């Protein structure tokens, strides 16, 4: 069977799993990465020949554009990673110390919760987990009573990857200030969808995937660490950095403490371009060649929510209080919708949507071990998650709603 067969065979493909990884990617990012592979292909931080220096420039460009997008103090506060999981692990293992008390929430992804649990189990870090409500929202005020003298970190996701609910970063920042602790934010689900300003949000450490809302290639992520913490970060891995090669024992300094080994340069190139593109779209009205504003994720989300609300059999999880007419961004939502359908197992439903309608969605727990108790979905196999993007067309949403109509008829 040829690699292309499954896709060629599909009459229609509606990709609604952008919360896992976005598709399609930014065309400009793909083109730049392809050009880099075809015409350069060198690695960064190693050689002094021309193409190696071009690779160095791309890496510097990626740091610059990511720092600009996040309003980070400078480009050197950015390290390039291979995923959101890599960025979170580099930060948590690198910065937490035995005896530290960390506050996190039940709404988090396992890429934040599992390293924290490991650190608690094996390295004497103390963990407090704030519950979340049936929207996947964790109230920072509920964490006030957990603060103690040893509280060093507030580690929070910017939005739930199950319900799409955006968290109150201001409240978490205020809590971190009151607790004299550092604020670590997992922005894997929000970067590219909603503007993030690490300085005004008081974020000391930000970890994110580069391949979701930002639309960089798979195998990309980033870590922003505030200047005063960079020298405290202990490396997760040791090896070649291109620096001090004659020394066997060397403290790898930031950002090589995270970027050890050869980097995924095509991915780095894609991030440089995708971050520049995202910054432009967040700060200007970008018009396409026909003079029309570029599509955003808001219209397909609004259409999807309004349409799904029409089905009495569908329970939209964490969206009960909203109507299709609400301004979903103001209501603190990103394009992630979870649901259950009366009489249907979520995995069976995902399978029928795929096989009969070419609609690609994800069913299950979505790598979030704790949130389902609050959502009431723990005993029923989790949720069916639909995550559109700016590339989702109105026709794609019509098709999806028609598929539900037919399945439920
Ligand atoms: C909230 C959140 N954090 C972290 C991750 C991990 O990102 P990656 O898949 O790039 O490792 C994900 C991925 O689904 C996520 O949704």
Short mmCIF file of C-alpha atoms and ligand atoms in Angstrom, two decimals:
data_model
loop_
_atom_site.label_atom_id
_atom_site.label_comp_id
_atom_site.label_asym_id
_atom_site.label_seq_id
_atom_site.Cartn_x
_atom_site.Cartn_y
_atom_site.Cartn_z
CA UNK A 1 0.00 0.00 0.00
CA UNK A 2 1.42 3.40 -0.98
CA UNK A 3 1.87 6.02 1.73
CA UNK A 4 -0.60 8.32 0.02
CA UNK A 5 -3.37 5.79 -0.40
CA UNK A 6 -5.44 6.45 2.71
CA UNK A 7 -5.58 10.15 1.95
CA UNK A 8 -6.13 9.77 -1.80
CA UNK A 9 -9.03 7.46 -1.05
CA UNK A 10 -10.79 10.06 1.10
CA UNK A 11 -13.37 12.06 -0.74
CA UNK A 12 -13.32 14.69 1.92
CA UNK A 13 -10.98 15.28 4.81
CA UNK A 14 -12.10 17.52 7.64
CA UNK A 15 -9.28 17.77 10.12
CA UNK A 16 -10.57 18.73 13.56
CA UNK A 17 -7.66 17.64 15.74
CA UNK A 18 -5.67 20.87 15.78
CA UNK A 19 -5.37 20.63 19.58
CA UNK A 20 -3.11 17.59 19.04
CA UNK A 21 -1.15 19.21 16.22
CA UNK A 22 -2.28 21.74 13.67
CA UNK A 23 -2.89 20.91 10.03
CA UNK A 24 -2.37 22.42 7.56
CA UNK A 25 0.77 24.15 8.73
CA UNK A 26 1.70 27.68 7.73
CA UNK A 27 2.60 27.53 4.01
CA UNK A 28 5.30 30.14 4.50
CA UNK A 29 6.82 28.06 7.31
CA UNK A 30 6.80 24.89 5.18
CA UNK A 31 8.34 26.70 2.22
CA UNK A 32 11.11 28.20 4.35
CA UNK A 33 11.84 24.82 5.97
CA UNK A 34 11.90 23.09 2.57
CA UNK A 35 14.22 25.73 1.13
CA UNK A 36 16.47 25.32 4.15
CA UNK A 37 16.57 21.53 3.69
CA UNK A 38 17.24 21.76 -0.06
CA UNK A 39 19.66 24.65 -0.10
CA UNK A 40 21.40 24.74 3.28
CA UNK A 41 20.87 21.76 5.57
CA UNK A 42 23.79 22.66 7.86
CA UNK A 43 23.62 22.59 11.63
CA UNK A 44 23.94 25.52 14.00
CA UNK A 45 26.52 26.32 16.67
CA UNK A 46 29.19 24.08 15.19
CA UNK A 47 30.95 25.09 11.94
CA UNK A 48 32.24 28.48 10.77
CA UNK A 49 31.50 27.98 7.06
CA UNK A 50 28.83 29.94 5.24
CA UNK A 51 25.92 27.51 5.40
CA UNK A 52 26.58 26.81 9.12
CA UNK A 53 26.44 30.53 9.70
CA UNK A 54 23.15 30.69 7.81
CA UNK A 55 21.84 28.00 10.17
CA UNK A 56 23.05 30.15 13.11
CA UNK A 57 21.13 33.10 11.68
CA UNK A 58 17.95 31.05 11.43
CA UNK A 59 18.31 30.03 15.06
CA UNK A 60 18.85 33.66 16.08
CA UNK A 61 15.84 34.61 13.97
CA UNK A 62 13.66 32.02 15.68
CA UNK A 63 14.68 33.32 19.11
CA UNK A 64 14.03 36.89 17.97
CA UNK A 65 10.57 36.26 16.51
CA UNK A 66 9.44 34.04 19.40
CA UNK A 67 10.66 36.63 21.93
CA UNK A 68 8.85 39.35 20.01
CA UNK A 69 5.65 37.31 19.90
CA UNK A 70 5.77 36.74 23.67
CA UNK A 71 7.16 40.19 24.48
CA UNK A 72 10.00 38.41 26.26
CA UNK A 73 12.74 40.76 27.52
CA UNK A 74 15.24 39.57 24.90
CA UNK A 75 15.84 36.90 22.28
CA UNK A 76 18.31 35.10 24.56
CA UNK A 77 15.52 34.17 26.96
CA UNK A 78 14.23 31.66 24.40
CA UNK A 79 15.47 28.06 24.08
CA UNK A 80 14.32 25.85 21.22
CA UNK A 81 12.85 22.49 22.19
CA UNK A 82 11.53 19.40 20.46
CA UNK A 83 7.99 19.60 21.92
CA UNK A 84 5.89 21.16 24.63
CA UNK A 85 6.65 18.11 26.75
CA UNK A 86 10.39 18.65 26.32
CA UNK A 87 10.07 22.32 27.27
CA UNK A 88 8.03 21.52 30.40
CA UNK A 89 10.41 18.77 31.52
CA UNK A 90 13.47 20.94 30.90
CA UNK A 91 11.93 23.66 33.07
CA UNK A 92 10.56 21.49 35.88
CA UNK A 93 13.53 19.14 36.32
CA UNK A 94 15.90 22.05 35.78
CA UNK A 95 14.46 24.58 38.18
CA UNK A 96 12.58 22.81 40.97
CA UNK A 97 14.55 21.85 44.06
CA UNK A 98 13.93 19.40 46.92
CA UNK A 99 11.69 21.01 49.51
CA UNK A 100 9.96 23.28 46.99
CA UNK A 101 6.20 23.46 47.29
CA UNK A 102 4.40 23.71 43.92
CA UNK A 103 0.79 24.63 43.28
CA UNK A 104 -0.83 23.37 40.09
CA UNK A 105 -4.36 22.54 38.97
CA UNK A 106 -6.46 19.51 38.09
CA UNK A 107 -7.10 20.97 34.64
CA UNK A 108 -3.54 20.34 33.48
CA UNK A 109 -2.15 18.17 30.72
CA UNK A 110 -0.10 15.14 31.77
CA UNK A 111 3.01 16.79 30.33
CA UNK A 112 2.85 19.13 33.30
CA UNK A 113 1.27 16.80 35.87
CA UNK A 114 3.43 13.73 35.29
CA UNK A 115 6.85 15.35 35.71
CA UNK A 116 5.48 17.11 38.79
CA UNK A 117 4.28 13.79 40.17
CA UNK A 118 7.70 12.22 39.47
CA UNK A 119 9.40 15.11 41.23
CA UNK A 120 7.07 14.68 44.18
CA UNK A 121 7.61 10.92 44.35
CA UNK A 122 11.38 10.84 43.92
CA UNK A 123 12.77 14.26 44.73
CA UNK A 124 10.88 15.60 47.75
CA UNK A 125 9.03 18.33 45.89
CA UNK A 126 5.66 18.96 47.56
CA UNK A 127 2.65 19.26 45.27
CA UNK A 128 -0.77 20.82 45.83
CA UNK A 129 -3.41 20.41 43.15
CA UNK A 130 -6.23 22.96 42.99
CA UNK A 131 -9.49 21.43 41.75
CA UNK A 132 -11.19 22.73 38.63
CA UNK A 133 -14.87 23.22 37.88
CA UNK A 134 -17.11 21.61 35.27
CA UNK A 135 -15.76 24.02 32.60
CA UNK A 136 -12.17 23.00 33.30
CA UNK A 137 -11.57 26.35 35.02
CA UNK A 138 -9.34 26.51 38.11
CA UNK A 139 -9.97 29.45 40.39
CA UNK A 140 -6.71 30.95 41.67
CA UNK A 141 -8.55 32.19 44.77
CA UNK A 142 -9.06 28.54 45.75
CA UNK A 143 -5.28 28.23 45.93
CA UNK A 144 -4.78 31.01 48.48
CA UNK A 145 -5.12 28.74 51.48
CA UNK A 146 -2.55 26.32 50.03
CA UNK A 147 0.25 28.88 50.06
CA UNK A 148 2.93 28.25 52.68
CA UNK A 149 6.46 29.42 53.41
CA UNK A 150 7.92 26.82 51.01
CA UNK A 151 5.69 27.69 48.05
CA UNK A 152 8.18 28.43 45.27
CA UNK A 153 6.22 27.72 42.10
CA UNK A 154 2.77 28.19 40.61
CA UNK A 155 2.64 25.91 37.56
CA UNK A 156 -0.46 26.40 35.47
CA UNK A 157 -1.70 25.69 31.95
CA UNK A 158 -3.00 28.69 30.01
CA UNK A 159 -6.02 26.74 28.72
CA UNK A 160 -7.52 23.30 29.18
CA UNK A 161 -6.78 21.02 26.23
CA UNK A 162 -10.05 19.20 26.96
CA UNK A 163 -12.62 22.00 27.27
CA UNK A 164 -10.76 24.92 25.70
CA UNK A 165 -11.34 27.05 28.82
CA UNK A 166 -8.72 29.77 29.23
CA UNK A 167 -7.43 30.25 32.77
CA UNK A 168 -7.26 33.56 34.65
CA UNK A 169 -3.55 34.29 34.29
CA UNK A 170 -3.86 37.61 36.13
CA UNK A 171 -5.21 35.80 39.18
CA UNK A 172 -2.38 33.24 39.09
CA UNK A 173 0.16 36.03 38.67
CA UNK A 174 -1.30 37.84 41.71
CA UNK A 175 -1.17 34.62 43.71
CA UNK A 176 2.48 34.09 42.68
CA UNK A 177 3.25 37.64 43.81
CA UNK A 178 1.48 37.15 47.15
CA UNK A 179 3.31 33.85 47.65
CA UNK A 180 6.67 35.31 46.53
CA UNK A 181 6.89 32.39 44.13
CA UNK A 182 7.61 32.00 40.43
CA UNK A 183 4.93 31.58 37.77
CA UNK A 184 5.38 28.82 35.17
CA UNK A 185 2.83 28.74 32.37
CA UNK A 186 2.17 25.93 29.90
CA UNK A 187 1.00 27.82 26.81
CA UNK A 188 0.95 24.80 24.50
CA UNK A 189 -2.74 25.22 23.70
CA UNK A 190 -2.89 29.01 23.50
CA UNK A 191 0.27 30.13 21.71
CA UNK A 192 -0.80 31.30 18.27
CA UNK A 193 -4.45 31.63 19.28
CA UNK A 194 -4.39 34.37 21.88
CA UNK A 195 -1.75 37.06 22.44
CA UNK A 196 0.59 36.41 25.35
CA UNK A 197 2.74 39.07 26.98
CA UNK A 198 5.07 37.40 29.45
CA UNK A 199 6.11 40.70 31.01
CA UNK A 200 2.67 42.14 31.79
CA UNK A 201 1.44 38.66 32.77
CA UNK A 202 4.31 38.25 35.22
CA UNK A 203 5.34 34.94 33.67
CA UNK A 204 8.78 33.76 34.79
CA UNK A 205 8.83 30.58 32.74
CA UNK A 206 6.74 29.75 29.67
CA UNK A 207 6.78 26.38 27.95
CA UNK A 208 4.89 25.70 24.74
CA UNK A 209 4.55 23.40 21.76
CA UNK A 210 5.44 25.04 18.44
CA UNK A 211 3.34 22.72 16.28
CA UNK A 212 -0.17 23.52 17.51
CA UNK A 213 -1.72 27.01 17.22
CA UNK A 214 1.58 28.50 16.09
CA UNK A 215 1.57 26.14 13.06
CA UNK A 216 5.27 25.29 13.08
CA UNK A 217 6.43 21.80 12.06
CA UNK A 218 6.01 18.76 14.30
CA UNK A 219 8.99 18.24 16.61
CA UNK A 220 9.09 21.85 17.79
CA UNK A 221 8.61 23.57 21.12
CA UNK A 222 10.06 26.45 23.07
CA UNK A 223 10.99 27.48 26.55
CA UNK A 224 11.20 31.06 27.80
CA UNK A 225 13.03 31.51 31.09
CA UNK A 226 13.40 34.87 32.84
CA UNK A 227 16.94 36.16 32.95
CA UNK A 228 17.46 35.74 36.70
CA UNK A 229 16.50 32.04 36.54
CA UNK A 230 18.56 31.03 33.51
CA UNK A 231 21.77 30.32 35.40
CA UNK A 232 19.84 28.20 37.93
CA UNK A 233 18.50 25.79 35.31
CA UNK A 234 20.18 22.40 35.61
CA UNK A 235 20.43 20.51 32.31
CA UNK A 236 18.30 17.44 31.73
CA UNK A 237 20.82 16.09 29.23
CA UNK A 238 24.54 16.50 28.66
CA UNK A 239 26.54 16.29 25.45
CA UNK A 240 27.75 18.34 22.52
CA UNK A 241 26.93 22.02 22.49
CA UNK A 242 29.60 23.30 20.10
CA UNK A 243 31.15 25.19 23.03
CA UNK A 244 34.17 24.37 25.26
CA UNK A 245 34.60 21.08 23.39
CA UNK A 246 37.95 20.38 25.06
CA UNK A 247 36.35 20.14 28.50
CA UNK A 248 34.79 16.97 29.82
CA UNK A 249 33.12 18.54 32.82
CA UNK A 250 31.43 21.75 31.94
CA UNK A 251 28.34 23.41 33.24
CA UNK A 252 26.23 23.91 30.12
CA UNK A 253 24.98 27.45 30.30
CA UNK A 254 21.62 28.71 29.06
CA UNK A 255 20.27 28.18 26.40
CA UNK A 256 22.65 25.28 25.59
CA UNK A 257 21.53 23.75 28.90
CA UNK A 258 18.32 22.97 27.02
CA UNK A 259 19.52 22.91 23.39
CA UNK A 260 22.19 20.22 23.81
CA UNK A 261 22.78 18.08 20.69
CA UNK A 262 21.96 18.96 17.11
CA UNK A 263 18.78 20.94 16.80
CA UNK A 264 15.89 20.23 14.45
CA UNK A 265 16.86 23.11 12.16
CA UNK A 266 14.00 22.70 9.64
CA UNK A 267 11.66 22.91 12.63
CA UNK A 268 13.52 25.95 13.97
CA UNK A 269 13.19 27.64 10.57
CA UNK A 270 9.48 26.88 10.54
CA UNK A 271 9.11 28.42 14.01
CA UNK A 272 10.95 31.58 13.01
CA UNK A 273 8.56 32.10 10.09
CA UNK A 274 5.41 31.00 11.91
CA UNK A 275 6.16 33.25 14.91
CA UNK A 276 6.80 36.27 12.64
CA UNK A 277 3.56 35.53 10.79
CA UNK A 278 1.62 35.16 14.04
CA UNK A 279 3.04 38.40 15.46
CA UNK A 280 1.98 40.26 12.29
CA UNK A 281 -1.52 38.84 12.41
CA UNK A 282 -1.90 39.75 16.11
CA UNK A 283 -0.68 43.30 15.61
CA UNK A 284 -2.03 44.27 12.21
CA UNK A 285 -4.93 43.33 9.99
CA UNK A 286 -3.20 41.09 7.48
CA UNK A 287 -4.85 41.05 4.06
CA UNK A 288 -4.44 38.29 1.51
CA UNK A 289 -3.63 38.89 -2.18
CA UNK A 290 -7.29 39.68 -2.86
CA UNK A 291 -7.30 42.35 -0.13
CA UNK A 292 -9.43 40.25 2.22
CA UNK A 293 -8.59 39.81 5.92
CA UNK A 294 -6.98 36.43 6.64
CA UNK A 295 -9.36 33.93 8.24
CA UNK A 296 -9.18 33.43 11.99
CA UNK A 297 -10.15 30.50 14.24
CA UNK A 298 -13.03 32.50 15.72
CA UNK A 299 -15.58 32.13 12.89
CA UNK A 300 -15.34 28.31 12.54
CA UNK A 301 -15.48 27.92 16.34
CA UNK A 302 -18.55 30.14 16.58
CA UNK A 303 -20.27 28.25 13.75
CA UNK A 304 -19.41 24.88 15.27
CA UNK A 305 -20.67 25.80 18.74
CA UNK A 306 -23.87 27.38 17.44
CA UNK A 307 -24.55 24.29 15.30
CA UNK A 308 -23.80 21.72 18.01
CA UNK A 309 -26.04 23.59 20.44
CA UNK A 310 -29.00 22.68 18.20
CA UNK A 311 -28.73 18.96 19.01
CA UNK A 312 -30.51 18.01 22.24
CA UNK A 313 -28.59 14.69 22.30
CA UNK A 314 -25.24 16.45 22.45
CA UNK A 315 -23.78 17.54 25.77
CA UNK A 316 -21.05 20.09 25.20
CA UNK A 317 -18.75 19.66 28.13
CA UNK A 318 -17.82 22.87 29.87
CA UNK A 319 -19.85 24.92 27.41
CA UNK A 320 -23.28 24.61 29.03
CA UNK A 321 -23.46 28.26 30.09
CA UNK A 322 -22.61 29.60 26.62
CA UNK A 323 -24.83 30.06 23.63
CA UNK A 324 -23.61 30.01 20.04
CA UNK A 325 -24.02 33.79 19.98
CA UNK A 326 -21.66 34.57 22.86
CA UNK A 327 -18.34 36.17 22.06
CA UNK A 328 -16.37 33.01 22.71
CA UNK A 329 -13.02 34.72 22.95
CA UNK A 330 -14.31 37.11 25.61
CA UNK A 331 -15.81 34.11 27.37
CA UNK A 332 -12.26 32.74 27.58
CA UNK A 333 -12.32 30.00 24.94
CA UNK A 334 -9.87 28.66 22.39
CA UNK A 335 -10.99 26.42 19.51
CA UNK A 336 -11.30 23.22 21.53
CA UNK A 337 -14.74 21.71 22.09
CA UNK A 338 -15.45 18.49 23.99
CA UNK A 339 -18.73 16.65 23.90
CA UNK A 340 -20.60 13.47 24.61
CA UNK A 341 -23.61 12.15 22.70
CA UNK A 342 -26.42 10.30 24.45
CA UNK A 343 -26.31 6.59 23.63
CA UNK A 344 -22.90 6.74 21.97
CA UNK A 345 -19.47 5.65 23.11
CA UNK A 346 -17.07 8.46 22.23
CA UNK A 347 -14.58 6.11 20.55
CA UNK A 348 -17.30 4.56 18.36
CA UNK A 349 -18.48 8.02 17.41
CA UNK A 350 -14.95 9.13 16.44
CA UNK A 351 -14.58 6.00 14.37
CA UNK A 352 -17.87 6.55 12.48
CA UNK A 353 -17.06 10.23 11.87
CA UNK A 354 -13.74 9.20 10.36
CA UNK A 355 -14.77 6.16 8.36
CA UNK A 356 -18.08 7.45 7.00
CA UNK A 357 -17.48 11.18 6.76
CA UNK A 358 -13.70 11.76 6.69
CA UNK A 359 -13.95 13.85 9.87
CA UNK A 360 -10.86 13.46 12.01
CA UNK A 361 -11.41 14.00 15.73
CA UNK A 362 -9.98 12.53 18.90
CA UNK A 363 -11.81 10.55 21.57
CA UNK A 364 -10.73 9.67 25.10
CA UNK A 365 -8.96 11.34 28.01
CA UNK A 366 -6.73 13.62 25.93
CA UNK A 367 -3.69 13.12 28.20
CA UNK A 368 -5.39 14.91 31.08
CA UNK A 369 -5.59 12.48 34.01
CA UNK A 370 -7.39 14.66 36.55
CA UNK A 371 -9.81 16.94 34.72
CA UNK A 372 -12.43 14.30 33.91
CA UNK A 373 -13.63 13.90 37.49
CA UNK A 374 -14.76 17.53 37.47
CA UNK A 375 -16.23 17.25 33.98
CA UNK A 376 -18.23 14.12 34.90
CA UNK A 377 -16.62 12.20 32.03
CA UNK A 378 -14.33 9.87 33.96
CA UNK A 379 -16.72 6.91 33.95
CA UNK A 380 -17.71 7.18 30.32
CA UNK A 381 -14.39 6.99 28.48
CA UNK A 382 -13.69 10.72 28.34
CA UNK A 383 -14.89 13.02 25.59
CA UNK A 384 -15.05 13.48 21.85
CA UNK A 385 -12.89 16.52 21.10
CA UNK A 386 -13.29 18.74 18.05
CA UNK A 387 -10.64 21.38 17.51
CA UNK A 388 -10.98 23.55 14.41
CA UNK A 389 -8.47 26.17 13.29
CA UNK A 390 -8.31 29.21 11.05
CA UNK A 391 -8.01 26.81 8.11
CA UNK A 392 -11.34 25.14 8.88
CA UNK A 393 -13.86 26.36 6.35
CA UNK A 394 -17.52 27.11 6.80
CA UNK A 395 -18.15 24.14 4.46
CA UNK A 396 -16.13 21.89 6.78
CA UNK A 397 -18.34 22.87 9.71
CA UNK A 398 -21.53 22.41 7.66
CA UNK A 399 -20.27 18.95 6.71
CA UNK A 400 -19.53 18.09 10.34
CA UNK A 401 -22.96 19.24 11.52
CA UNK A 402 -24.59 17.31 8.69
CA UNK A 403 -22.64 14.21 9.77
CA UNK A 404 -23.98 14.54 13.33
CA UNK A 405 -27.49 15.03 11.93
CA UNK A 406 -27.20 11.80 9.95
CA UNK A 407 -25.64 9.81 12.79
CA UNK A 408 -28.32 10.93 15.23
CA UNK A 409 -31.23 10.47 12.82
C1 LIG B 1 -1.78 21.77 27.44
C2 LIG B 1 -0.72 20.94 26.80
N1 LIG B 1 0.51 20.93 27.34
C3 LIG B 1 1.51 20.23 26.81
C4 LIG B 1 1.31 19.45 25.69
C5 LIG B 1 2.44 18.66 25.14
O1 LIG B 1 2.88 19.17 23.93
P1 LIG B 1 3.69 18.23 22.91
O2 LIG B 1 2.68 17.36 22.25
O3 LIG B 1 4.32 19.19 21.96
O4 LIG B 1 4.67 17.47 23.70
C6 LIG B 1 0.04 19.41 25.11
C7 LIG B 1 -0.21 18.57 23.91
O5 LIG B 1 -1.28 18.11 23.65
C8 LIG B 1 -0.99 20.19 25.67
O6 LIG B 1 -2.22 20.18 25.16
#
